[in-house]
Short mmCIF file of C-alpha atoms and ligand atoms in Angstrom, two decimals:
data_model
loop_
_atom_site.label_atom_id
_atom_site.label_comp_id
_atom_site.label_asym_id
_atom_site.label_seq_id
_atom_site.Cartn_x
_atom_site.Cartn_y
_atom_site.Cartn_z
CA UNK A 1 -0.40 5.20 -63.25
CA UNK A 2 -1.39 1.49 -64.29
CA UNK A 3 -1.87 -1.09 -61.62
CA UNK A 4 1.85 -3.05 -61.22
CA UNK A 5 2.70 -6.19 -63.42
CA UNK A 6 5.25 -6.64 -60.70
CA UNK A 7 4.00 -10.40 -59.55
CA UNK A 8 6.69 -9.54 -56.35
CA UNK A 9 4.48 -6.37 -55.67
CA UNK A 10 1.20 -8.02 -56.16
CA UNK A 11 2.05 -10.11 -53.40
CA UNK A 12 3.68 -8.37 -51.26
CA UNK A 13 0.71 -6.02 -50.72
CA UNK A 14 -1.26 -9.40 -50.44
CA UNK A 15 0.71 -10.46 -47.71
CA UNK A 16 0.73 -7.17 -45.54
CA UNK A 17 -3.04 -7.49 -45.35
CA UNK A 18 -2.60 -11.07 -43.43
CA UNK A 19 1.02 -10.83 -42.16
CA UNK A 20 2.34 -8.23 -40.11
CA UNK A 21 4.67 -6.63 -42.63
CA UNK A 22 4.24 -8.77 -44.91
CA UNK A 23 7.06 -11.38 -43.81
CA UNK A 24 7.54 -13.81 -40.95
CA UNK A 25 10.89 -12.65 -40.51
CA UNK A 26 11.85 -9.29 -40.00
CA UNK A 27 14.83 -8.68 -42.26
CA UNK A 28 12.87 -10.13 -45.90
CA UNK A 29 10.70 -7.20 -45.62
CA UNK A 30 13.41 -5.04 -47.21
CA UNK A 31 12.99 -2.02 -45.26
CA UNK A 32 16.53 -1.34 -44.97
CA UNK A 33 17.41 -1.32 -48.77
CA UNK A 34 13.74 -0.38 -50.22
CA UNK A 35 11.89 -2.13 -52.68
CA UNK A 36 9.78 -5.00 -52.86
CA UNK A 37 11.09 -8.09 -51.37
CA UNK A 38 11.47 -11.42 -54.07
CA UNK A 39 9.23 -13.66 -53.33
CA UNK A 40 10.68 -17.19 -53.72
CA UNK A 41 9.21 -19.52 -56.03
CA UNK A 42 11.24 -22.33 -56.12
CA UNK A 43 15.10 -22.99 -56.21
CA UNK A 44 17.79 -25.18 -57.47
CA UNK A 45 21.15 -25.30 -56.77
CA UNK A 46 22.94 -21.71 -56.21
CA UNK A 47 19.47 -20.04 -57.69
CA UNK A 48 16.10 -19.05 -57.31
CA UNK A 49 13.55 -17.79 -59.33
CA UNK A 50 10.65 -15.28 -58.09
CA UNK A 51 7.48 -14.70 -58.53
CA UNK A 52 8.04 -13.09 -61.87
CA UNK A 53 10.23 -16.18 -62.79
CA UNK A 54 13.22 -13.84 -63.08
CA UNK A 55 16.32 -15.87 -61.59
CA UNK A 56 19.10 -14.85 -59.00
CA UNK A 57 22.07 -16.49 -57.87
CA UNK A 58 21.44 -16.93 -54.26
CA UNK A 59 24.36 -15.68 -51.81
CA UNK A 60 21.94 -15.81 -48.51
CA UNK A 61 20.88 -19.86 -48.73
CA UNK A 62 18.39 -19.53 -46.37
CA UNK A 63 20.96 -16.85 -43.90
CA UNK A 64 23.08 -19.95 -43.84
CA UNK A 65 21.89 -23.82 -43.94
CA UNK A 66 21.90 -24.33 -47.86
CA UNK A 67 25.78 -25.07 -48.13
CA UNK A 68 25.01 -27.85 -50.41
CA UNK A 69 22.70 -25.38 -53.04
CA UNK A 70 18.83 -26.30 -53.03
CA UNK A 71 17.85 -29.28 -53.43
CA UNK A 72 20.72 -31.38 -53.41
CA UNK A 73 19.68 -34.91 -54.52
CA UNK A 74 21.33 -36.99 -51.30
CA UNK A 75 19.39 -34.71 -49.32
CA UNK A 76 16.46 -34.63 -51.16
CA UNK A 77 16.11 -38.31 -51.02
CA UNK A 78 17.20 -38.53 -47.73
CA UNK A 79 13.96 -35.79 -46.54
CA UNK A 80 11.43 -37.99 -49.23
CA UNK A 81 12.50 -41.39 -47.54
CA UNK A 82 12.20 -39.64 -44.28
CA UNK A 83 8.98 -37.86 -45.09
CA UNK A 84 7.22 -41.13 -46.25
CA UNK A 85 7.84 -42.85 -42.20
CA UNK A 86 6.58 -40.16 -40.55
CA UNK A 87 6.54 -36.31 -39.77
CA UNK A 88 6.74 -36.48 -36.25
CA UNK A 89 6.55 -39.15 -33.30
CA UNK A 90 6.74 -37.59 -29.78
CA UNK A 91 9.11 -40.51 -29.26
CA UNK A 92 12.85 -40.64 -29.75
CA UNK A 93 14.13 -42.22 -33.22
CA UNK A 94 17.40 -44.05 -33.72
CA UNK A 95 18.31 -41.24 -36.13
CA UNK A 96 18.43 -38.49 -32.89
CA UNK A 97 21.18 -40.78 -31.83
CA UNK A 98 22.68 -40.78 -35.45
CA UNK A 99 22.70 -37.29 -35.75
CA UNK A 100 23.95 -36.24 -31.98
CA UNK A 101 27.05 -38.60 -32.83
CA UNK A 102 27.95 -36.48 -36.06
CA UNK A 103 27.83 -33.61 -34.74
CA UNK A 104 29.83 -34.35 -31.33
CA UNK A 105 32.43 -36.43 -33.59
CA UNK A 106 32.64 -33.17 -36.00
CA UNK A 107 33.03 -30.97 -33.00
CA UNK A 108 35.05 -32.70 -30.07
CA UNK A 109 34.24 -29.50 -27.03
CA UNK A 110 30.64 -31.72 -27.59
CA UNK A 111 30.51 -34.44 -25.27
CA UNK A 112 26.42 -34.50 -25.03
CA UNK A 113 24.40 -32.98 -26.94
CA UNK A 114 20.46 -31.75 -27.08
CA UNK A 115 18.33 -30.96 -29.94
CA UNK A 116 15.74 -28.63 -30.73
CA UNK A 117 14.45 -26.81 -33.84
CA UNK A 118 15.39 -23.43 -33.79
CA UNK A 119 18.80 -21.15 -32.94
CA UNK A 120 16.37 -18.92 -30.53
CA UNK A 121 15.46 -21.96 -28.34
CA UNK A 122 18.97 -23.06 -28.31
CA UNK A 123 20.90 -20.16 -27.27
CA UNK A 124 18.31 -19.15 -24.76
CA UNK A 125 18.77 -22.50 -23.21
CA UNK A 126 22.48 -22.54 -22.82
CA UNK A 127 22.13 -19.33 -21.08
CA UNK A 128 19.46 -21.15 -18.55
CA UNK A 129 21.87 -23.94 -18.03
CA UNK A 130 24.54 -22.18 -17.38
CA UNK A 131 22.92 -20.26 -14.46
CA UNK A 132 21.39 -23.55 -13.37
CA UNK A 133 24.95 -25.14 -13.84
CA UNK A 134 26.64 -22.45 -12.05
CA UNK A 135 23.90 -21.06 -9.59
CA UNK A 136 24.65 -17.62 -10.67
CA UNK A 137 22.76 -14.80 -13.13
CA UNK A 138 24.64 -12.41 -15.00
CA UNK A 139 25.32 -12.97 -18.51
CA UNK A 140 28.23 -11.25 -20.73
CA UNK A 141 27.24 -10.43 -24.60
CA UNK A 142 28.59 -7.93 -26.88
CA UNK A 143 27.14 -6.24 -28.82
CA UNK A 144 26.27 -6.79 -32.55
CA UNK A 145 26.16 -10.22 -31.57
CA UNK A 146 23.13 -12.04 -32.36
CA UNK A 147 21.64 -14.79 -30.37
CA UNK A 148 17.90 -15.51 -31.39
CA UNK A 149 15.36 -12.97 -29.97
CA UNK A 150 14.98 -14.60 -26.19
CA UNK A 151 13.95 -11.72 -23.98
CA UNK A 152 17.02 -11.62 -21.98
CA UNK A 153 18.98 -11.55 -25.61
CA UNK A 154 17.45 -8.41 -26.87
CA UNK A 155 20.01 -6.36 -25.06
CA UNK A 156 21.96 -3.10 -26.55
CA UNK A 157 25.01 -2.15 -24.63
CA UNK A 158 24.51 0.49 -21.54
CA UNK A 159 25.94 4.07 -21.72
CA UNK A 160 29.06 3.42 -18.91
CA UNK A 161 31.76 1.31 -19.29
CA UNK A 162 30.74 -2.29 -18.27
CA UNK A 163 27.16 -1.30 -17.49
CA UNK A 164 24.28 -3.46 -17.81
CA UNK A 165 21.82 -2.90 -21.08
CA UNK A 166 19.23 -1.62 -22.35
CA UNK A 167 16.24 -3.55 -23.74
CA UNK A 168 16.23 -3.33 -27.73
CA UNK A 169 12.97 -5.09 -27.82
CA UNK A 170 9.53 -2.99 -26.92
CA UNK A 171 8.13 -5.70 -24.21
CA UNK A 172 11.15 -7.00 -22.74
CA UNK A 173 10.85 -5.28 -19.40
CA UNK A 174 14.23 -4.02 -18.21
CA UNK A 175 14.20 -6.52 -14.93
CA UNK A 176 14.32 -9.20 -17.60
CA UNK A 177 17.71 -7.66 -18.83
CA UNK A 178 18.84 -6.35 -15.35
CA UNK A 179 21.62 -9.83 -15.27
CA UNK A 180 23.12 -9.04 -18.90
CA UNK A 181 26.14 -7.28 -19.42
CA UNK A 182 26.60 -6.04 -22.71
CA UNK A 183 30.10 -5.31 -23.39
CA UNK A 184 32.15 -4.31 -26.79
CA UNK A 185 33.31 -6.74 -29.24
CA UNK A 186 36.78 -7.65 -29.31
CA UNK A 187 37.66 -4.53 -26.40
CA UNK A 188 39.99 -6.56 -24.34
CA UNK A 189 39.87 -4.15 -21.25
CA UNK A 190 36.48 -3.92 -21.12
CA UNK A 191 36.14 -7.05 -21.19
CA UNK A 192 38.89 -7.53 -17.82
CA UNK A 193 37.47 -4.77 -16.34
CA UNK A 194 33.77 -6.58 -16.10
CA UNK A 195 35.11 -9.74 -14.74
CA UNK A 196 37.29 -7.87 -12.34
CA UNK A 197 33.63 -5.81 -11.09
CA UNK A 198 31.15 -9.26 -11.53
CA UNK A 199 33.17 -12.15 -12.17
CA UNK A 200 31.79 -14.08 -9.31
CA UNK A 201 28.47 -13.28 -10.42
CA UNK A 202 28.94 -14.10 -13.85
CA UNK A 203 27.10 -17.18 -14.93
CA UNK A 204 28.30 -17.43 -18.82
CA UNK A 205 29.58 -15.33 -21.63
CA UNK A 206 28.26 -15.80 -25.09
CA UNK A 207 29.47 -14.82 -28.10
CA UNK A 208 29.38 -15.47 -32.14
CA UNK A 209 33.65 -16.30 -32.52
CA UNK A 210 33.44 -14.90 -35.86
CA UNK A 211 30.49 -12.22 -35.53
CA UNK A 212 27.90 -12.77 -38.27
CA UNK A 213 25.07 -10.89 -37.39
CA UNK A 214 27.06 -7.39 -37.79
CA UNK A 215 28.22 -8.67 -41.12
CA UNK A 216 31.51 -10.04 -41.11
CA UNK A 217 33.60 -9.24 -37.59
CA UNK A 218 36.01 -12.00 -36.48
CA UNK A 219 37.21 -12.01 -32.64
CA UNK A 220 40.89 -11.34 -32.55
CA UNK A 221 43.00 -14.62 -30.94
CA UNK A 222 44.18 -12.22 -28.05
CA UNK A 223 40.22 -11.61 -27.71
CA UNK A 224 39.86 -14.91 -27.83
CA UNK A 225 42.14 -15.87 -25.53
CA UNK A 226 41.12 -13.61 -22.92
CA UNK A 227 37.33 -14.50 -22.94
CA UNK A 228 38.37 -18.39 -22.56
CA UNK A 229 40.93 -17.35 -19.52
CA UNK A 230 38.63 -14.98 -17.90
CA UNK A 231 35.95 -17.71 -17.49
CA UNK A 232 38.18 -20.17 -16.36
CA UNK A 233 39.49 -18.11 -13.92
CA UNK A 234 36.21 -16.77 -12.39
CA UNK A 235 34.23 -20.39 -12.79
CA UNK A 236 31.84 -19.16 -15.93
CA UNK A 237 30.89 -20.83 -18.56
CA UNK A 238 32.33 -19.58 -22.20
CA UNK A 239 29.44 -20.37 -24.75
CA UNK A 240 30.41 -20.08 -28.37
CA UNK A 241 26.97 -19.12 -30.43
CA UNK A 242 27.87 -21.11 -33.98
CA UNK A 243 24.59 -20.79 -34.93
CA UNK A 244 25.53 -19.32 -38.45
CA UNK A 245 29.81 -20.40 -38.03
CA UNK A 246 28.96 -24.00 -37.29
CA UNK A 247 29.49 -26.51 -40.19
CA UNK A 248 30.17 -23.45 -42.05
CA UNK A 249 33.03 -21.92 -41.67
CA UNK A 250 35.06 -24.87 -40.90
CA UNK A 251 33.69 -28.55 -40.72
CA UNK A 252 34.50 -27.71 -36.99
CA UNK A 253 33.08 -24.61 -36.43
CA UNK A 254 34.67 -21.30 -35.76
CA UNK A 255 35.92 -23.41 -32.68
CA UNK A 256 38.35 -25.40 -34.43
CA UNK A 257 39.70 -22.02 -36.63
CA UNK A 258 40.58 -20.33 -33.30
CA UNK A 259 42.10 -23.56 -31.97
CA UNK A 260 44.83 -23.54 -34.54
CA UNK A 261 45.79 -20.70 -33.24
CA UNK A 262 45.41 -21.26 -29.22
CA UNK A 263 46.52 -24.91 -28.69
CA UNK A 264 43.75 -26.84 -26.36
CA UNK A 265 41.22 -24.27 -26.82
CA UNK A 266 37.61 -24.94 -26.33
CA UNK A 267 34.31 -23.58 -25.23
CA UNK A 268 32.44 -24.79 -22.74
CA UNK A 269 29.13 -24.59 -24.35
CA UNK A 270 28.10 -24.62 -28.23
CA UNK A 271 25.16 -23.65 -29.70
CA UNK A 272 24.43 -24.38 -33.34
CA UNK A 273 21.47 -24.38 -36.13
CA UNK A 274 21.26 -23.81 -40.13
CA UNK A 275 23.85 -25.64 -41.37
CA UNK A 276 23.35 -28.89 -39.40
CA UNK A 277 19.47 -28.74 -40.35
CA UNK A 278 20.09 -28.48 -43.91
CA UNK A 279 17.30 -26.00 -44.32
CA UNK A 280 15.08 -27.71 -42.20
CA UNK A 281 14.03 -26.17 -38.32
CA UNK A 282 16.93 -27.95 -36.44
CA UNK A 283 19.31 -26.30 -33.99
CA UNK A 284 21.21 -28.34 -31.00
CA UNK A 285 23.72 -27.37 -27.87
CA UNK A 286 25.86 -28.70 -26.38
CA UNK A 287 29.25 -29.47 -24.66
CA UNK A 288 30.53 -30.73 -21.71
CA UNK A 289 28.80 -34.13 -19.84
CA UNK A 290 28.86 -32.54 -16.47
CA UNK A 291 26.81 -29.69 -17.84
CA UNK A 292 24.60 -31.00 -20.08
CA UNK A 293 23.53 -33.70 -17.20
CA UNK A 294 21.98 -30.71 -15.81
CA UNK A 295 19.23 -30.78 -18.00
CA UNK A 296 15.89 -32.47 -17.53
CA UNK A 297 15.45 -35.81 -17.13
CA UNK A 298 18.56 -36.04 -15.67
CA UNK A 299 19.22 -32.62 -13.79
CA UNK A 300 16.73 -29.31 -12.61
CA UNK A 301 17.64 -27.59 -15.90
CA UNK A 302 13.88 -27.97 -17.39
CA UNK A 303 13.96 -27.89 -21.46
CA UNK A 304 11.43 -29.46 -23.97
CA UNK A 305 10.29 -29.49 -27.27
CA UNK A 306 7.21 -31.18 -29.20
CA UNK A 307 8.82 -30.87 -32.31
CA UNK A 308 12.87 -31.29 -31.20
CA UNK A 309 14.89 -34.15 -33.07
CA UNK A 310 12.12 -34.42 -35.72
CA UNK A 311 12.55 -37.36 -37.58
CA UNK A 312 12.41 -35.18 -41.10
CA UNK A 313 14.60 -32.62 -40.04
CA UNK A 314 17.16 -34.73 -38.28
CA UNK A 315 17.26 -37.33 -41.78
CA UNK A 316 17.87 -33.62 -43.53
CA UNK A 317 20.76 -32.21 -41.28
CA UNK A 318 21.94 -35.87 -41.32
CA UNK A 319 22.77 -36.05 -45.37
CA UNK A 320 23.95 -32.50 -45.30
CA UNK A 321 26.60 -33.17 -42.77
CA UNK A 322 27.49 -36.58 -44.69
CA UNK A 323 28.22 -34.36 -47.77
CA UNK A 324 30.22 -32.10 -46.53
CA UNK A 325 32.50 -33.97 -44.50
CA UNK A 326 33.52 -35.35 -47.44
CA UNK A 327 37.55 -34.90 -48.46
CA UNK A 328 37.99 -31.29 -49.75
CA UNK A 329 34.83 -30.21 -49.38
CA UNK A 330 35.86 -27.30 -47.38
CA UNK A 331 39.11 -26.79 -49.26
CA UNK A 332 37.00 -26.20 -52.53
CA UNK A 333 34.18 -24.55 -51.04
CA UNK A 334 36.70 -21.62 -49.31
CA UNK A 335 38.76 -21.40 -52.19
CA UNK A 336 35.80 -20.43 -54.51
CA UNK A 337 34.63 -18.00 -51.43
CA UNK A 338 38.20 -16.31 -51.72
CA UNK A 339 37.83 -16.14 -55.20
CA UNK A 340 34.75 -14.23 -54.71
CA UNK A 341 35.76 -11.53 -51.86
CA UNK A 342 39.20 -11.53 -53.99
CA UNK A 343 37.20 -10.65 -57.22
CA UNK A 344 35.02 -8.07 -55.59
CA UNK A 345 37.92 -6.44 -53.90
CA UNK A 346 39.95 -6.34 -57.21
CA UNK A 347 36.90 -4.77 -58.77
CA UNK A 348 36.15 -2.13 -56.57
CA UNK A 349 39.74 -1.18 -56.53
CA UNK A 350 40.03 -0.60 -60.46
CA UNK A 351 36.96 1.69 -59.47
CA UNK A 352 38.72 3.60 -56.70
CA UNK A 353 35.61 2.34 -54.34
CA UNK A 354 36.77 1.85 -50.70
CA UNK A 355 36.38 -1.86 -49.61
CA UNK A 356 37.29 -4.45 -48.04
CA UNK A 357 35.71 -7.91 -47.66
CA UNK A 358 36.99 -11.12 -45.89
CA UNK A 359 35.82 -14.56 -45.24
CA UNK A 360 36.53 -17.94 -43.38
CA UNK A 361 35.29 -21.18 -45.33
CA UNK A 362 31.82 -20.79 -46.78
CA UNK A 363 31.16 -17.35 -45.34
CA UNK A 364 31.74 -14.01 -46.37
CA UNK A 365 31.42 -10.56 -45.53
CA UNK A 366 32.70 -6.96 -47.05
CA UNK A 367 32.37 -3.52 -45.95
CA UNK A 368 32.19 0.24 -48.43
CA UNK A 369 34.86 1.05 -45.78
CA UNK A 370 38.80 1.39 -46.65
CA UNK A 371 39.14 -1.28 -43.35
CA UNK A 372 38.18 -4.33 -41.89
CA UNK A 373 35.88 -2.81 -38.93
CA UNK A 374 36.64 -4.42 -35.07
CA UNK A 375 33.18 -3.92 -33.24
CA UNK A 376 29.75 -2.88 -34.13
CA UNK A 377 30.31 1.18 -33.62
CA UNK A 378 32.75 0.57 -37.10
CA UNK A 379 30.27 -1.38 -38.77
CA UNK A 380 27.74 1.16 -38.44
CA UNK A 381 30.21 3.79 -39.84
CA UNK A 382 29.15 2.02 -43.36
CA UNK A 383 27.10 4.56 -45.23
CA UNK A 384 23.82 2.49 -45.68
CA UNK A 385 23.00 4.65 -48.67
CA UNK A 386 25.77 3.60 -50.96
CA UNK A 387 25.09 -0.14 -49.78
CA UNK A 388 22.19 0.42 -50.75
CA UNK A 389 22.96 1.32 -54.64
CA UNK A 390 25.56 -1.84 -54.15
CA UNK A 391 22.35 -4.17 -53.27
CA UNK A 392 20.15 -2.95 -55.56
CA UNK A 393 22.53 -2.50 -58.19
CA UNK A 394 23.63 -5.98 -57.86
CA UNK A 395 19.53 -7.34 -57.53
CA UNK A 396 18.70 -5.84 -60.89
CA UNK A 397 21.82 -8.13 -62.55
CA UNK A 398 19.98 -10.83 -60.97
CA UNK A 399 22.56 -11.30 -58.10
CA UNK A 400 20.47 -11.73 -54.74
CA UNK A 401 23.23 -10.63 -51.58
CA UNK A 402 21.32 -9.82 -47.91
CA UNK A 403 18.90 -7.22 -48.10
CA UNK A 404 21.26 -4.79 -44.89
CA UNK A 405 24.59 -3.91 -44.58
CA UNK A 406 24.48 -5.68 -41.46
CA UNK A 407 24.47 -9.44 -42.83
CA UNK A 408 27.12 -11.49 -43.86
CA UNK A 409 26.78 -13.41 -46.73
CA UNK A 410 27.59 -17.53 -47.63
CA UNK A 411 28.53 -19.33 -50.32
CA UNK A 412 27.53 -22.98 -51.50
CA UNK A 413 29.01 -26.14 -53.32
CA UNK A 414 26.85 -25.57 -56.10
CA UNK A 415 27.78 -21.86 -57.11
CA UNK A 416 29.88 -22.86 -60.28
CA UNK A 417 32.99 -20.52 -60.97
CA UNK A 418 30.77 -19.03 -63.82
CA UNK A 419 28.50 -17.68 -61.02
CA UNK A 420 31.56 -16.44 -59.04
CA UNK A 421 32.92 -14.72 -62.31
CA UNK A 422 29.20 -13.42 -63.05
CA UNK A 423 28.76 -11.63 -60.05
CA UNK A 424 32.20 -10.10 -59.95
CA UNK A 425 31.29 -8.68 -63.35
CA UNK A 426 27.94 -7.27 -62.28
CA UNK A 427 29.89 -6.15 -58.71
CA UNK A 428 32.21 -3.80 -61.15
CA UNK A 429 29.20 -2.60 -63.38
CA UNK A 430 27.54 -1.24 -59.88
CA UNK A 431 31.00 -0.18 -58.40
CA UNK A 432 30.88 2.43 -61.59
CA UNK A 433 27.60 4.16 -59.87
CA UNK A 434 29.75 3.78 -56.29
CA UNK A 435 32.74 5.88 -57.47
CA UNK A 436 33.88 9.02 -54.84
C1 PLP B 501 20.43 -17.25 -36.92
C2 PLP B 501 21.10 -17.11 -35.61
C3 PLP B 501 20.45 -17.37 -34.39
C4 PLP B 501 18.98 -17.64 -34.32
O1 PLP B 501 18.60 -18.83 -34.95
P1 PLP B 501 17.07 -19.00 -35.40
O2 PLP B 501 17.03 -20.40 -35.92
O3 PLP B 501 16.80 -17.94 -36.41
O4 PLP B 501 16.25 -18.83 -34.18
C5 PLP B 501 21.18 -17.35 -33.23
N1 PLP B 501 22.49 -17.06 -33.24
C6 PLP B 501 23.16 -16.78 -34.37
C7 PLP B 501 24.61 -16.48 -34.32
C8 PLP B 501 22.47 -16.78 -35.59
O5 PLP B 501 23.14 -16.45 -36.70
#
């Protein structure tokens, strides 16, 4: 057989010889789907071209941050005019200030704020200032929820009913897990049932409000609900992880979706990242003052970061969250969104494919399933094989969605309604092969 042309596969073997797998990030690699992983060459709006200069409209943006497209000019001349002061200081900069204000005026359960430059280091330091707010150790998280790879994170659920987990990480010792409780999304009494057993022991409970990391799962409002009253009730913290929702599905955050439908509610806590970086390494949390003065300089909560509130970074998240605050940015941005889980659903329906996809501003998610799954046990009833004909069906049309069935997928201001329409006619092409 002749050597490969494939520029993709020439590099890919290049990189395995330096990088472990070939990829800094688990999830490029492609080993769910098979295949070579693209490797980016540069981008523009909602596409980017690989290696072989073949193009693909780009429904991942980075898992998230690029709601504007790549290389929006505001922000582009924002990072330039940025980059040209300075990389980095190891002092604060007026626009740390700037930045914390947008974001707390965007998302009113802030009242301080910290930042820091990645969603790992942010959710793994609410969890440490919660205990050091509240004095206490366990931790509630369910599972398919994804909070950056922090030891006491990597937790699958335990075999009993409101048991503590399991390490899903080779060299997270299970001590280091012993305080998390790993419980099932959206199972309201499970959920009673642990707080009833630990609730006096329970320091915080985190969770992603509408569950990206397992796709597309959104918390029910009586789930909701429950987890905001059940903290209350037993003094814990309630720490929404809009990492991936924040600035994304709602200008607000998941937060203000679910308060529409609970008047008054809040979280105590918020972690966020992509969006408000704009594709640079930012991530902040926050929330209430009395909490947050917990943290060092102020409190014995110790947290630091060489790199956190970088002046580049924060002059990036900065012009992204000027754009899309703009009137009807989110109107138009969900509408086309719809347009596209509404296309795709309409498509695989004329095939007789089982689906069913849904979505909440600029993100999206659909399942080869005849039902909106509840929890991660009916996510993973997806067939991973027929996804995987979807994916690489769709890749070959030059349509790039995320590479497992387990990711949810975003759309951006600069995917044009020609896009939309082109991947809904690729999407029925594929659905063809998908037929029962
Ligand atoms: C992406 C993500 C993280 C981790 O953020 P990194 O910047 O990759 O460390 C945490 N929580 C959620 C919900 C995420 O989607």
């Amino acid at each position: 057989m002749p050597p490969s042309t494939d520029l993709n596969d020439a590099l890919m073997a290049r990189a395995r010889q330096i990088i472990p797998g070939g990829v800094n990030s688990p999830v490029r690699a492609f080993r769910a789907v098979g295949g070579t992983p693209r490797f980016v060459r540069r981008a523009q709006g909602a596409y980017f071209w690989d290696a072989n200069g073949q193009r693909y409209i780009d429904y991942i943006g980075s898992w998230g941050p690029m709601i504007l497209g790549h290389g929006h000019p505001a922000v582009l001349e924002a990072v330039q005019r940025a980059a040209a002061e300075g990389f980095s200081f190891g002092a604060p900069t007026e626009r740390e200030i700037e930045l914390a204000e947008e974001i707390a005026a965007l998302v009113p359960s802030i009242e301080m704020l910290r930042l820091v430059s990645s969603g790992t280091e942010a959710g793994m330091t609410a969890i440490r200032l919660a205990r050091g707010a509240t004095g206490r150790s366990k931790i509630v998280k369910f599972e398919g929820c994804y909070h950056g790879h922090a030891d006491a994170l990597l937790v699958k659920a335990g075999s009993g009913l409101a048991t503590f987990g399991h390490p899903t990480s080779a060299g997270v010792p299970p001590e280091v897990v012993q305080h998390t409780l790993v419980l099932e999304y959206n199972n309201v009494a499970q959920l009673e049932e642990a707080f009833a057993l630990h609730g006096q022991d329970i320091a915080g409970l985190i969770m992603e409000p509408i569950a990206g990391n397992m796709n597309f799962v959104r918390a029910t409002v009586e789930f909701t609900r429950r987890c905001r009253e059940l903290c209350t009730q037993h003094g814990a913290l309630l720490i929404y992880d809009e990492v991936m929702t924040g600035c994304r599905v709602a200008l607000g955050g998941a937060q203000s979706v679910y308060a529409k439908a609970i008047p008054g509610f809040a979280p105590d806590l918020t972690v966020l990242g992509k969006v408000i970086g704009g594709g640079m390494p930012l991530a902040a949390f926050g929330g209430k003052r009395a909490v947050m003065e917990q943290l060092a300089p102020l409190g014995p909560v110790y947290q630091a970061g060489t790199l956190s509130g970088n002046p580049v970074a924060t002059a990036c998240g900065l012009a992204t969250l000027r754009e899309i605050k703009r009137p009807g940015f989110f109107e138009s941005l969900s509408a086309k969104t719809r347009r596209l889980t509404g296309g795709l659903s309409a498509a695989a329906r004329q095939a007789s494919v089982p689906f069913c996809a849904d979505c909440e501003g600029g993100m999206f998610g659909f399942f080869l399933l005849p039902k909106l799954p509840q929890n991660y046990g009916q996510v993973m009833q997806s067939e991973s094989s027929r996804f995987n004909t979807l994916f690489h069906g769709l890749l070959a049309r030059g349509i790039y969605i995320a590479p497992a069935l387990y990711e949810a997928g975003f759309v951006s201001s600069a995917h044009s309604d020609e896009d939309i329409a082109a991947t809904i006619a690729a999407a029925s092409e594929v659905f063809q092969a998908l037929r029962l």
